[in-house]
Amino acid sequence: MVQKTIEVQVEGLQAVRQVFEQLRLKTPHAVAAALNVEGEKIMTSSKQTYVPVDTGALKASGHVKPPEVSGGEISVVLAYGGPAASYALWVHEIPPPPEKSWSGRSARHEPPTQWKYLETPAKAAIPGMDERLAAEMRKELP
């Protein structure tokens, strides 16, 4: 039996390691940035189409908090509150009677008079979210 020796030399391994290290360092920032963009789009949809407007305080209180990175978790919080905190949750969770709006005026049946004014656009954003997040992340990664 004849033995043959094959020698393989890998070049550029250090460059590959550097790329992986860049990815490791930049990925959390890219994910956070992508989640923030998605959160801003959902909040814009909520404000333009869903949130009930009486005095405007509830609509004005809507905001997206800056991304938080903690360990292996990255989160973006969308919220309404501030001066409207006392009724934001109530208006979101309790539908008005069919004949009334939250302010007691005659109901308007077109937006923006909808309860679930943040949940509805968030659920509507789910289809295609993975592709949108990936596209945003590609802008940040090598």
PDB file of C-alpha atoms in Angstrom:
ATOM      1  CA  MET A   1       0.000   0.000   0.000  1.00  0.00           C
ATOM      2  CA  VAL A   2       1.348   3.372  -1.010  1.00  0.00           C
ATOM      3  CA  GLN A   3       0.781   6.320   1.289  1.00  0.00           C
ATOM      4  CA  LYS A   4       0.519   9.777  -0.131  1.00  0.00           C
ATOM      5  CA  THR A   5       0.832  12.920   1.860  1.00  0.00           C
ATOM      6  CA  ILE A   6      -1.296  15.899   0.976  1.00  0.00           C
ATOM      7  CA  GLU A   7      -0.318  19.259   2.311  1.00  0.00           C
ATOM      8  CA  VAL A   8      -2.862  22.076   2.532  1.00  0.00           C
ATOM      9  CA  GLN A   9      -1.949  25.625   3.305  1.00  0.00           C
ATOM     10  CA  VAL A  10      -4.717  28.026   4.319  1.00  0.00           C
ATOM     11  CA  GLU A  11      -4.068  31.653   3.658  1.00  0.00           C
ATOM     12  CA  GLY A  12      -6.104  34.546   4.912  1.00  0.00           C
ATOM     13  CA  LEU A  13      -7.350  32.856   8.065  1.00  0.00           C
ATOM     14  CA  GLN A  14      -6.477  35.937  10.103  1.00  0.00           C
ATOM     15  CA  ALA A  15      -8.619  38.075   7.775  1.00  0.00           C
ATOM     16  CA  VAL A  16     -11.544  35.677   8.208  1.00  0.00           C
ATOM     17  CA  ARG A  17     -11.145  35.860  11.995  1.00  0.00           C
ATOM     18  CA  GLN A  18     -11.146  39.652  11.803  1.00  0.00           C
ATOM     19  CA  VAL A  19     -14.381  39.654   9.798  1.00  0.00           C
ATOM     20  CA  PHE A  20     -16.020  37.357  12.344  1.00  0.00           C
ATOM     21  CA  GLU A  21     -14.810  39.562  15.177  1.00  0.00           C
ATOM     22  CA  GLN A  22     -16.249  42.636  13.428  1.00  0.00           C
ATOM     23  CA  LEU A  23     -19.550  40.800  13.032  1.00  0.00           C
ATOM     24  CA  ARG A  24     -19.532  39.814  16.704  1.00  0.00           C
ATOM     25  CA  LEU A  25     -18.959  43.414  17.768  1.00  0.00           C
ATOM     26  CA  LYS A  26     -21.300  45.100  15.286  1.00  0.00           C
ATOM     27  CA  THR A  27     -24.248  42.693  15.284  1.00  0.00           C
ATOM     28  CA  PRO A  28     -25.881  43.910  18.527  1.00  0.00           C
ATOM     29  CA  HIS A  29     -25.756  47.501  17.247  1.00  0.00           C
ATOM     30  CA  ALA A  30     -27.169  46.421  13.869  1.00  0.00           C
ATOM     31  CA  VAL A  31     -30.013  44.507  15.526  1.00  0.00           C
ATOM     32  CA  ALA A  32     -30.782  47.447  17.836  1.00  0.00           C
ATOM     33  CA  ALA A  33     -30.791  49.905  14.938  1.00  0.00           C
ATOM     34  CA  ALA A  34     -33.054  47.648  12.858  1.00  0.00           C
ATOM     35  CA  LEU A  35     -35.490  47.160  15.752  1.00  0.00           C
ATOM     36  CA  ASN A  36     -35.569  50.909  16.320  1.00  0.00           C
ATOM     37  CA  VAL A  37     -36.437  51.577  12.664  1.00  0.00           C
ATOM     38  CA  GLU A  38     -39.199  48.970  12.818  1.00  0.00           C
ATOM     39  CA  GLY A  39     -40.491  50.433  16.081  1.00  0.00           C
ATOM     40  CA  GLU A  40     -40.608  53.937  14.596  1.00  0.00           C
ATOM     41  CA  LYS A  41     -42.601  52.647  11.619  1.00  0.00           C
ATOM     42  CA  ILE A  42     -45.108  50.934  13.911  1.00  0.00           C
ATOM     43  CA  MET A  43     -45.456  54.066  16.060  1.00  0.00           C
ATOM     44  CA  THR A  44     -45.970  56.229  12.973  1.00  0.00           C
ATOM     45  CA  SER A  45     -48.706  53.886  11.769  1.00  0.00           C
ATOM     46  CA  SER A  46     -50.294  53.926  15.224  1.00  0.00           C
ATOM     47  CA  LYS A  47     -50.347  57.720  15.363  1.00  0.00           C
ATOM     48  CA  GLN A  48     -51.504  58.263  11.778  1.00  0.00           C
ATOM     49  CA  THR A  49     -54.200  55.615  11.617  1.00  0.00           C
ATOM     50  CA  TYR A  50     -55.252  54.171  14.965  1.00  0.00           C
ATOM     51  CA  VAL A  51     -54.812  56.298  18.089  1.00  0.00           C
ATOM     52  CA  PRO A  52     -57.985  58.104  19.171  1.00  0.00           C
ATOM     53  CA  VAL A  53     -57.701  61.888  19.185  1.00  0.00           C
ATOM     54  CA  ASP A  54     -59.723  64.024  21.558  1.00  0.00           C
ATOM     55  CA  THR A  55     -57.351  66.619  23.014  1.00  0.00           C
ATOM     56  CA  GLY A  56     -54.260  65.271  21.213  1.00  0.00           C
ATOM     57  CA  ALA A  57     -52.406  64.489  24.461  1.00  0.00           C
ATOM     58  CA  LEU A  58     -52.566  60.727  23.922  1.00  0.00           C
ATOM     59  CA  LYS A  59     -51.311  60.952  20.350  1.00  0.00           C
ATOM     60  CA  ALA A  60     -48.528  63.346  21.347  1.00  0.00           C
ATOM     61  CA  SER A  61     -47.369  61.019  24.110  1.00  0.00           C
ATOM     62  CA  GLY A  62     -46.525  58.140  21.749  1.00  0.00           C
ATOM     63  CA  HIS A  63     -42.811  57.445  21.520  1.00  0.00           C
ATOM     64  CA  VAL A  64     -40.192  54.795  20.868  1.00  0.00           C
ATOM     65  CA  LYS A  65     -37.606  54.406  23.611  1.00  0.00           C
ATOM     66  CA  PRO A  66     -33.981  53.985  22.517  1.00  0.00           C
ATOM     67  CA  PRO A  67     -32.885  50.370  22.080  1.00  0.00           C
ATOM     68  CA  GLU A  68     -31.569  48.593  25.175  1.00  0.00           C
ATOM     69  CA  VAL A  69     -28.924  45.894  24.954  1.00  0.00           C
ATOM     70  CA  SER A  70     -28.628  43.690  28.025  1.00  0.00           C
ATOM     71  CA  GLY A  71     -26.612  40.520  27.812  1.00  0.00           C
ATOM     72  CA  GLY A  72     -27.934  38.596  24.840  1.00  0.00           C
ATOM     73  CA  GLU A  73     -31.216  40.495  24.685  1.00  0.00           C
ATOM     74  CA  ILE A  74     -32.014  43.578  22.641  1.00  0.00           C
ATOM     75  CA  SER A  75     -35.293  45.413  23.063  1.00  0.00           C
ATOM     76  CA  VAL A  76     -37.119  48.466  21.805  1.00  0.00           C
ATOM     77  CA  VAL A  77     -40.148  49.718  23.725  1.00  0.00           C
ATOM     78  CA  LEU A  78     -43.052  51.540  22.085  1.00  0.00           C
ATOM     79  CA  ALA A  79     -45.211  53.434  24.549  1.00  0.00           C
ATOM     80  CA  TYR A  80     -47.929  55.958  25.115  1.00  0.00           C
ATOM     81  CA  GLY A  81     -48.248  57.756  28.421  1.00  0.00           C
ATOM     82  CA  GLY A  82     -46.716  60.898  29.887  1.00  0.00           C
ATOM     83  CA  PRO A  83     -49.544  63.329  30.571  1.00  0.00           C
ATOM     84  CA  ALA A  84     -51.926  60.775  29.029  1.00  0.00           C
ATOM     85  CA  ALA A  85     -50.783  57.895  31.258  1.00  0.00           C
ATOM     86  CA  SER A  86     -53.906  57.968  33.396  1.00  0.00           C
ATOM     87  CA  TYR A  87     -56.093  56.953  30.481  1.00  0.00           C
ATOM     88  CA  ALA A  88     -53.743  55.536  27.799  1.00  0.00           C
ATOM     89  CA  LEU A  89     -54.062  51.943  29.004  1.00  0.00           C
ATOM     90  CA  TRP A  90     -57.783  52.286  29.653  1.00  0.00           C
ATOM     91  CA  VAL A  91     -58.431  53.606  26.137  1.00  0.00           C
ATOM     92  CA  HIS A  92     -56.213  50.884  24.638  1.00  0.00           C
ATOM     93  CA  GLU A  93     -57.833  47.979  26.458  1.00  0.00           C
ATOM     94  CA  ILE A  94     -61.511  48.878  26.807  1.00  0.00           C
ATOM     95  CA  PRO A  95     -63.584  49.329  23.646  1.00  0.00           C
ATOM     96  CA  PRO A  96     -66.051  52.204  23.673  1.00  0.00           C
ATOM     97  CA  PRO A  97     -69.758  51.458  23.406  1.00  0.00           C
ATOM     98  CA  PRO A  98     -70.784  51.345  19.724  1.00  0.00           C
ATOM     99  CA  GLU A  99     -72.649  54.647  19.932  1.00  0.00           C
ATOM    100  CA  LYS A 100     -69.935  56.598  21.784  1.00  0.00           C
ATOM    101  CA  SER A 101     -66.300  57.532  21.475  1.00  0.00           C
ATOM    102  CA  TRP A 102     -64.017  57.591  24.526  1.00  0.00           C
ATOM    103  CA  SER A 103     -64.810  61.265  25.103  1.00  0.00           C
ATOM    104  CA  GLY A 104     -68.574  60.672  25.143  1.00  0.00           C
ATOM    105  CA  ARG A 105     -69.057  62.337  21.771  1.00  0.00           C
ATOM    106  CA  SER A 106     -70.765  60.566  18.892  1.00  0.00           C
ATOM    107  CA  ALA A 107     -68.636  57.742  17.631  1.00  0.00           C
ATOM    108  CA  ARG A 108     -66.548  58.286  14.530  1.00  0.00           C
ATOM    109  CA  HIS A 109     -66.281  55.006  12.692  1.00  0.00           C
ATOM    110  CA  GLU A 110     -63.170  55.790  10.693  1.00  0.00           C
ATOM    111  CA  PRO A 111     -59.634  56.106  12.054  1.00  0.00           C
ATOM    112  CA  PRO A 112     -58.288  57.416  14.297  1.00  0.00           C
ATOM    113  CA  THR A 113     -60.823  56.148  16.823  1.00  0.00           C
ATOM    114  CA  GLN A 114     -59.676  52.610  17.472  1.00  0.00           C
ATOM    115  CA  TRP A 115     -58.925  50.866  20.728  1.00  0.00           C
ATOM    116  CA  LYS A 116     -55.872  48.579  20.540  1.00  0.00           C
ATOM    117  CA  TYR A 117     -54.242  51.549  18.833  1.00  0.00           C
ATOM    118  CA  LEU A 118     -50.726  50.185  19.434  1.00  0.00           C
ATOM    119  CA  GLU A 119     -51.392  46.447  19.366  1.00  0.00           C
ATOM    120  CA  THR A 120     -53.171  46.582  15.993  1.00  0.00           C
ATOM    121  CA  PRO A 121     -50.322  48.195  14.001  1.00  0.00           C
ATOM    122  CA  ALA A 122     -47.766  46.015  15.829  1.00  0.00           C
ATOM    123  CA  LYS A 123     -49.614  42.868  14.753  1.00  0.00           C
ATOM    124  CA  ALA A 124     -50.018  44.245  11.231  1.00  0.00           C
ATOM    125  CA  ALA A 125     -46.228  44.720  11.023  1.00  0.00           C
ATOM    126  CA  ILE A 126     -45.419  41.066  11.742  1.00  0.00           C
ATOM    127  CA  PRO A 127     -45.666  39.783   8.130  1.00  0.00           C
ATOM    128  CA  GLY A 128     -42.373  40.591   6.429  1.00  0.00           C
ATOM    129  CA  MET A 129     -40.745  41.908   9.609  1.00  0.00           C
ATOM    130  CA  ASP A 130     -37.890  39.412   9.403  1.00  0.00           C
ATOM    131  CA  GLU A 131     -37.013  40.565   5.885  1.00  0.00           C
ATOM    132  CA  ARG A 132     -37.217  44.247   6.864  1.00  0.00           C
ATOM    133  CA  LEU A 133     -35.022  43.684   9.918  1.00  0.00           C
ATOM    134  CA  ALA A 134     -32.475  41.761   7.844  1.00  0.00           C
ATOM    135  CA  ALA A 135     -32.374  44.532   5.227  1.00  0.00           C
ATOM    136  CA  GLU A 136     -31.786  47.148   7.933  1.00  0.00           C
ATOM    137  CA  MET A 137     -29.073  45.021   9.543  1.00  0.00           C
ATOM    138  CA  ARG A 138     -27.248  44.670   6.229  1.00  0.00           C
ATOM    139  CA  LYS A 139     -26.787  48.437   6.208  1.00  0.00           C
ATOM    140  CA  GLU A 140     -24.728  48.170   9.414  1.00  0.00           C
ATOM    141  CA  LEU A 141     -22.753  44.980   8.875  1.00  0.00           C
ATOM    142  CA  PRO A 142     -19.622  44.361   6.754  1.00  0.00           C
TER     143      PRO A 142
END
